[in-house]
Amino acid sequence: MTLRWGLLAAGSIAEEFAAAIRESEHGTLAAVAARSADRAAEFAARHEIPRSYGGYEALLADPDVDAVYVSTPHPMHAEWAIKAADAGKHVLCEKPLTVSAKEAERVIEAARRNDVFLMEAFMYRLHPQTRKLTELITAGAIGEVRAVDVTFSYDTTGSERERIADPALGGGGILDVGCYCVSVARLVSQAATGIEAVEPTDVIGMAKLDDKGVDEIAMGLLRLPGDIIAQISCGFRLQQDDHIRVYGTRGQLYIEKPSWTFGMRRPRTSTIVLTPSGGKPEAIEVEATKGLFAREADHVAEHLTARQSPIVTWEDTLANIRTLERWGAAVRTP
Ligand SMILES: NC(=O)c1ccc[n+]([C@@H]2O[C@H](COP(=O)([O-])OP(=O)(O)OC[C@H]3O[C@@H](n4cnc5c(N)ncnc54)[C@H](OP(=O)(O)O)[C@@H]3O)[C@@H](O)[C@H]2O)c1
């Protein structure tokens, strides 16, 4: 089957997604919309997209668009994901799906009501590296999991994009990249316990907020099912190594370059280092033939009739956003 995509917004991640559709097996680019017609037309010319629209409503009225990729700043995700679902379009919406759990419930309800597919675009969850990590945990490669350490940050000092620091555009590290840290920590707990869509019992947080209350740097501690403690760290004014470490009773797993760092690069192999307690590190190579975003577009096509992804389920999205809300509140509590 072929899924005809419409891009709702023409920003930086839309550029990557558009390029990736070319490598997908099931996707074609049907149309793009931006708030300005000129910007949409330029984007369409660059990516050889047949139709472009100045305004998102026109894209939703296009009968030759099957699925919409929503990549506005996060506070506008709910409005456009709901409108897309109400227009009968399948929806892949950038992370975080929404800025609150209440909004996420409304988006999910819209997908259910209109009987369309909906997924939050956590493409790293679909990568073979992530699958291998969970397989190793489930197989007991490091014994019982005790702790997780996940970091994702970048430093925009001097080259800041408006979206990242503007409270009106959902600025702050927690929503932008901390959502990955929470997602990974929860996934590790899920793999260790077999409980779906797990949520922490305790959330502790601390942040450096700017003068508008936007979290520039945030750290958190989560107590997760399986008696697992996660330390998570993110920010947009902090240069640290993005990594995943999982510590167990019989060893540890280390991912120096989580798949979300690949962007449009498509390394054929990536590595997970398994170090048994008292033993030597062993590099486990993971093969991947497809890029992250092409994989994501094909995943949508392959699971369209189920209306949700078996990997990034609606319940999982809700659990993630609820945890993000708690982390956001914890760093703002004196
Ligand atoms: N999965 C990933 O790897 C990944 C990576 C980066 C970002 N993201 C997510 O994708 C979303 C967009 O991020 P981005 O980096 O692409 O942002 P960006 O470059 O700033 O693009 C955002 C786009 O949203 C549109 N928009 C609609 N209303 C707007 C408003 N009031 N103010 C500003 N822009 C508005 C604009 O498109 P037009 O004017 O062209 O319509 C703009 O080009 C975010 O939710 C982010 O979390 C995901």
Coordinates of C-alpha atoms and ligand atoms in Angstrom, one line a residue:
M1 CA 0.0 0.0 0.0
T2 CA 1.0 3.6 -0.5
L3 CA 0.4 6.3 2.1
R4 CA 0.1 9.8 0.8
W5 CA 1.6 12.2 3.3
G6 CA 0.7 15.8 4.0
L7 CA 3.2 17.9 6.0
L8 CA 1.5 20.3 8.4
A9 CA 4.2 23.0 9.0
A10 CA 7.4 23.5 7.2
G11 CA 10.1 23.8 9.9
S12 CA 13.4 22.1 10.5
I13 CA 12.1 18.6 11.4
A14 CA 9.7 18.7 8.5
E15 CA 12.7 19.0 6.2
E16 CA 14.2 15.8 7.6
F17 CA 10.9 14.0 7.5
A18 CA 10.3 15.1 3.9
A19 CA 13.7 13.8 2.8
A20 CA 13.2 10.5 4.6
I21 CA 9.8 9.8 2.9
R22 CA 11.9 9.2 -0.3
E23 CA 13.6 6.3 1.4
S24 CA 10.4 4.8 2.8
E25 CA 8.7 1.7 1.2
H26 CA 5.1 2.8 1.6
G27 CA 5.2 6.7 1.7
T28 CA 4.9 9.4 -0.9
L29 CA 4.8 13.2 -0.4
A30 CA 1.4 14.6 -1.5
A31 CA 1.3 18.1 -0.1
V32 CA 2.9 20.6 2.3
A33 CA 1.3 23.5 4.2
A34 CA 3.0 26.4 6.0
R35 CA 1.4 29.5 7.4
S36 CA 2.7 31.5 4.4
A37 CA 2.0 30.3 0.9
D38 CA 5.5 31.4 -0.3
R39 CA 7.2 29.4 2.4
A40 CA 5.1 26.3 1.5
A41 CA 5.8 26.7 -2.2
E42 CA 9.6 27.0 -1.6
F43 CA 9.5 23.9 0.6
A44 CA 7.5 22.0 -2.0
A45 CA 9.9 22.9 -4.8
R46 CA 12.9 21.8 -2.6
H47 CA 11.3 18.4 -2.0
E48 CA 9.4 18.0 -5.3
I49 CA 6.1 17.9 -3.5
P50 CA 3.1 18.2 -5.9
R51 CA 0.9 20.6 -3.9
S52 CA 1.6 23.4 -1.4
Y53 CA -0.8 25.4 0.7
G54 CA -0.6 28.7 2.6
G55 CA -2.6 27.7 5.7
Y56 CA -3.1 24.3 7.4
E57 CA -6.8 24.1 6.8
A58 CA -6.4 23.8 3.1
L59 CA -4.1 20.8 3.6
L60 CA -6.7 19.1 5.7
A61 CA -9.3 19.6 2.9
D62 CA -7.1 17.9 0.3
P63 CA -8.8 14.6 -0.5
D64 CA -5.5 13.2 -1.8
V65 CA -3.8 13.3 1.6
D66 CA -4.2 10.1 3.7
A67 CA -1.9 10.9 6.6
V68 CA -0.8 14.2 8.2
Y69 CA 2.6 14.8 9.8
V70 CA 2.2 17.5 12.5
S71 CA 5.4 19.3 13.3
T72 CA 4.4 22.7 14.6
P73 CA 5.8 23.8 18.0
H74 CA 4.3 21.6 20.8
P75 CA 1.5 23.9 22.1
M76 CA -0.2 23.8 18.7
H77 CA 0.0 20.0 18.3
A78 CA -3.3 19.3 20.0
E79 CA -5.3 21.7 17.9
W80 CA -3.9 20.5 14.6
A81 CA -3.9 16.8 15.5
I82 CA -7.6 17.0 16.5
K83 CA -8.4 19.0 13.3
A84 CA -6.6 16.5 11.2
A85 CA -8.4 13.5 12.8
D86 CA -11.7 15.3 12.4
A87 CA -10.9 15.7 8.7
G88 CA -10.5 11.9 8.6
K89 CA -6.7 12.0 8.2
H90 CA -4.3 9.5 9.9
V91 CA -2.0 11.4 12.2
L92 CA 1.7 11.2 13.1
C93 CA 2.4 14.0 15.5
E94 CA 5.8 15.1 16.7
K95 CA 6.8 14.6 20.3
P96 CA 5.6 15.5 22.8
L97 CA 2.1 14.7 21.5
T98 CA 0.8 17.6 23.6
V99 CA 1.9 19.8 26.5
S100 CA -0.5 18.3 29.0
A101 CA -2.2 14.9 29.7
K102 CA -5.6 16.5 29.4
E103 CA -4.9 17.6 25.9
A104 CA -3.4 14.2 25.0
E105 CA -6.6 12.6 26.1
R106 CA -8.6 14.9 23.8
V107 CA -6.3 14.0 20.8
I108 CA -6.7 10.3 21.5
E109 CA -10.4 10.7 21.8
A110 CA -10.5 12.5 18.4
A111 CA -8.5 9.6 16.8
R112 CA -10.9 7.1 18.4
R113 CA -14.0 9.1 17.4
N114 CA -12.9 9.4 13.8
D115 CA -11.4 5.9 13.5
V116 CA -8.0 7.1 12.3
F117 CA -4.4 6.1 13.2
L118 CA -2.6 8.3 15.7
M119 CA 1.0 8.0 17.0
E120 CA 3.4 10.3 18.9
A121 CA 6.6 10.4 16.8
F122 CA 9.0 8.7 19.1
M123 CA 11.1 7.3 16.3
Y124 CA 13.9 6.0 18.5
R125 CA 11.5 3.4 19.9
L126 CA 11.3 1.8 16.5
H127 CA 15.1 1.5 15.9
P128 CA 16.7 -2.0 16.2
Q129 CA 19.1 -0.5 18.8
T130 CA 16.2 0.1 21.2
R131 CA 14.8 -3.3 20.5
K132 CA 18.1 -4.9 21.3
L133 CA 18.4 -3.0 24.5
T134 CA 15.0 -4.2 25.7
E135 CA 15.8 -7.8 24.6
L136 CA 19.0 -7.8 26.6
I137 CA 17.2 -6.5 29.7
T138 CA 14.4 -9.0 29.3
A139 CA 16.8 -11.9 28.8
G140 CA 18.5 -11.0 32.1
A141 CA 21.9 -10.1 30.5
I142 CA 22.7 -7.8 33.4
G143 CA 20.6 -9.6 36.1
E144 CA 18.0 -7.6 37.8
V145 CA 17.9 -3.9 36.7
R146 CA 18.6 -1.5 39.6
A147 CA 19.2 1.9 37.9
V148 CA 19.1 3.8 34.7
D149 CA 20.9 7.0 33.6
V150 CA 19.7 8.9 30.5
T151 CA 20.9 12.2 29.2
F152 CA 19.8 14.3 26.2
S153 CA 20.9 17.9 25.9
Y154 CA 22.4 20.5 23.6
D155 CA 23.8 24.0 23.9
T156 CA 22.1 26.6 21.8
T157 CA 24.0 29.6 23.3
G158 CA 24.6 32.0 20.4
S159 CA 22.4 30.1 17.9
E160 CA 19.2 29.9 19.7
R161 CA 16.0 29.1 17.8
E162 CA 12.9 31.0 18.9
R163 CA 10.9 27.8 19.7
I164 CA 13.4 26.4 22.3
A165 CA 13.3 29.3 24.8
D166 CA 9.9 30.9 24.2
P167 CA 7.3 29.9 26.8
A168 CA 4.5 30.6 24.3
L169 CA 6.0 28.0 21.9
G170 CA 6.5 25.3 24.7
G171 CA 10.1 26.3 25.3
G172 CA 12.3 24.3 27.8
G173 CA 14.4 21.2 27.8
I174 CA 12.0 18.9 29.6
L175 CA 9.4 19.0 26.9
D176 CA 11.8 19.2 24.0
V177 CA 14.4 16.5 24.9
G178 CA 13.6 15.4 28.5
C179 CA 10.7 13.6 27.0
Y180 CA 13.2 11.1 25.5
C181 CA 14.9 10.6 28.9
V182 CA 11.5 9.8 30.6
S183 CA 10.5 7.6 27.7
V184 CA 13.8 5.5 27.9
A185 CA 13.7 5.2 31.7
R186 CA 10.1 4.0 31.5
L187 CA 10.9 1.6 28.7
V188 CA 13.7 0.0 30.7
S189 CA 11.3 -0.5 33.6
Q190 CA 8.7 -2.0 31.2
A191 CA 11.3 -4.4 29.8
A192 CA 12.4 -5.4 33.3
T193 CA 8.9 -5.9 34.8
G194 CA 6.7 -6.7 31.8
I195 CA 4.3 -4.0 32.9
E196 CA 3.0 -1.9 29.9
A197 CA 3.0 1.9 30.0
V198 CA 4.7 2.1 33.4
E199 CA 4.8 5.3 35.4
P200 CA 7.0 6.3 38.3
T201 CA 5.7 6.3 41.8
D202 CA 8.0 9.2 42.8
V203 CA 9.3 12.1 40.7
I204 CA 12.0 14.5 42.0
G205 CA 13.3 17.4 40.0
M206 CA 15.6 20.3 40.0
A207 CA 16.3 22.9 37.2
K208 CA 17.9 26.1 36.2
L209 CA 15.0 28.3 35.1
D210 CA 15.5 31.4 33.0
D211 CA 13.8 34.7 33.9
K212 CA 10.7 33.6 32.1
G213 CA 10.5 30.3 34.0
V214 CA 11.7 28.2 31.1
D215 CA 13.9 25.2 32.1
E216 CA 17.3 25.6 30.6
I217 CA 18.8 22.7 32.4
A218 CA 16.8 20.0 34.3
M219 CA 17.6 16.9 36.2
G220 CA 15.3 14.4 37.7
L221 CA 15.0 11.2 39.7
L222 CA 12.3 8.7 39.1
R223 CA 11.3 5.6 41.1
L224 CA 9.9 3.1 38.7
P225 CA 8.2 -0.3 38.9
G226 CA 10.8 -3.0 39.5
D227 CA 12.3 -0.9 42.2
I228 CA 14.4 0.9 39.6
I229 CA 15.7 4.3 40.1
A230 CA 16.3 6.5 37.0
Q231 CA 18.4 9.6 36.9
I232 CA 17.5 11.8 33.9
S233 CA 19.1 15.0 32.7
C234 CA 18.3 17.4 29.8
G235 CA 18.7 20.9 28.7
F236 CA 19.2 23.4 25.9
R237 CA 22.0 25.3 27.5
L238 CA 24.1 22.3 28.5
Q239 CA 26.6 20.4 26.5
Q240 CA 26.9 16.8 27.8
D241 CA 27.1 13.5 26.2
D242 CA 23.8 11.9 25.2
H243 CA 23.8 8.4 26.6
I244 CA 21.8 5.5 28.1
R245 CA 23.3 3.4 30.9
V246 CA 21.4 0.6 32.6
Y247 CA 22.9 -1.0 35.7
G248 CA 21.9 -4.4 36.9
T249 CA 22.9 -6.9 39.6
R250 CA 25.2 -8.8 37.2
G251 CA 26.5 -6.0 34.9
Q252 CA 25.7 -2.9 32.9
L253 CA 24.6 -1.8 29.4
Y254 CA 25.9 1.4 27.8
I255 CA 24.8 3.1 24.7
E256 CA 27.2 5.9 23.8
K257 CA 25.2 7.1 20.8
P258 CA 21.4 6.5 21.2
S259 CA 19.6 6.3 17.9
W260 CA 18.0 9.7 18.4
T261 CA 21.4 11.3 17.8
F262 CA 21.6 9.9 14.3
G263 CA 19.1 12.3 12.7
M264 CA 19.3 11.9 8.9
R265 CA 22.6 9.9 9.2
R266 CA 22.0 6.2 8.7
P267 CA 24.8 4.3 10.3
R268 CA 24.4 0.6 9.2
T269 CA 25.6 -0.5 12.6
S270 CA 25.3 1.0 16.1
T271 CA 26.7 -0.4 19.3
I272 CA 25.5 -1.4 22.8
V273 CA 28.3 -2.2 25.2
L274 CA 27.6 -5.1 27.7
T275 CA 29.9 -5.3 30.7
P276 CA 29.2 -8.2 33.0
S277 CA 30.2 -7.6 36.6
G278 CA 33.9 -8.3 36.9
G279 CA 34.1 -9.1 33.2
K280 CA 35.3 -7.4 30.0
P281 CA 33.2 -5.0 28.0
E282 CA 31.6 -6.7 24.9
A283 CA 30.5 -4.5 22.0
I284 CA 27.2 -5.8 20.6
E285 CA 26.7 -4.5 17.0
V286 CA 23.1 -3.7 15.9
E287 CA 22.3 -3.6 12.1
A288 CA 19.8 -1.1 10.7
T289 CA 19.1 -0.9 7.0
K290 CA 16.6 2.0 7.1
G291 CA 16.9 5.6 8.5
L292 CA 14.9 6.6 11.6
F293 CA 12.2 8.7 9.9
A294 CA 11.7 6.4 6.9
R295 CA 11.3 3.6 9.4
E296 CA 8.7 5.7 11.3
A297 CA 6.7 6.5 8.1
D298 CA 6.6 2.8 7.2
H299 CA 5.7 1.8 10.7
V300 CA 2.6 4.1 10.4
A301 CA 1.6 2.4 7.1
E302 CA 2.2 -1.1 8.5
H303 CA 0.0 -0.5 11.6
L304 CA -2.7 1.7 10.0
T305 CA -5.5 -0.7 10.4
A306 CA -4.8 -1.2 14.1
R307 CA -5.1 2.6 14.5
Q308 CA -2.2 2.8 16.9
S309 CA 1.4 1.6 17.1
P310 CA 2.1 -1.5 19.1
I311 CA 5.3 0.1 20.3
V312 CA 4.3 3.7 21.0
T313 CA 0.8 3.0 22.2
W314 CA -1.7 5.7 23.3
E315 CA -1.4 4.5 26.9
D316 CA 2.4 4.8 26.7
T317 CA 2.1 8.4 25.3
L318 CA -0.3 9.3 28.2
A319 CA 2.1 7.8 30.8
N320 CA 5.0 9.7 29.3
I321 CA 3.2 13.1 29.3
R322 CA 1.8 12.6 32.8
T323 CA 5.4 12.0 34.0
L324 CA 6.6 15.1 32.1
E325 CA 4.0 17.1 33.8
R326 CA 5.1 15.8 37.2
W327 CA 8.8 16.5 36.4
G328 CA 7.9 20.0 35.1
A329 CA 5.9 20.7 38.3
A330 CA 8.7 19.3 40.5
V331 CA 11.4 21.6 39.1
R332 CA 9.1 24.6 39.7
T333 CA 8.2 23.7 43.3
P334 CA 10.3 25.8 45.7
Ligands
LIG1 N1 11.6 13.7 16.3 C1 12.7 14.5 16.3 O1 13.8 14.1 16.1 C2 12.4 16.0 16.4 C3 13.5 16.9 16.2 C4 13.2 18.3 16.3 C5 11.9 18.7 16.6 N2 10.9 17.8 16.9 C6 9.6 18.3 17.3 O2 9.0 18.9 16.1 C7 8.3 20.0 16.5 C8 8.8 21.2 15.6 O3 10.2 21.4 15.9 P1 11.2 22.1 14.8 O4 12.5 22.0 15.4 O5 10.9 21.6 13.4 O6 10.7 23.6 15.0 P2 10.8 24.8 13.9 O7 11.9 24.6 13.0 O8 10.7 26.0 14.7 O9 9.5 24.6 13.0 C9 8.2 24.7 13.6 C10 7.2 25.1 12.5 O10 6.0 25.3 13.1 C11 5.2 26.2 12.4 N3 4.4 27.0 13.3 C12 3.1 27.0 13.5 N4 2.7 27.9 14.4 C13 3.8 28.6 14.8 C14 4.0 29.6 15.7 N5 3.0 30.2 16.4 N6 5.3 30.0 15.9 C15 6.3 29.4 15.3 N7 6.2 28.4 14.4 C16 4.9 28.0 14.1 C17 6.1 26.9 11.5 O11 5.8 26.4 10.2 P3 5.3 27.2 9.1 O12 5.2 28.7 9.4 O13 6.3 26.9 8.1 O14 4.0 26.7 8.9 C18 7.5 26.4 11.8 O15 8.3 26.3 10.7 C19 8.4 20.2 18.0 O16 7.3 19.8 18.6 C20 9.6 19.4 18.3 O17 9.5 18.8 19.6 C21 11.2 16.5 16.8

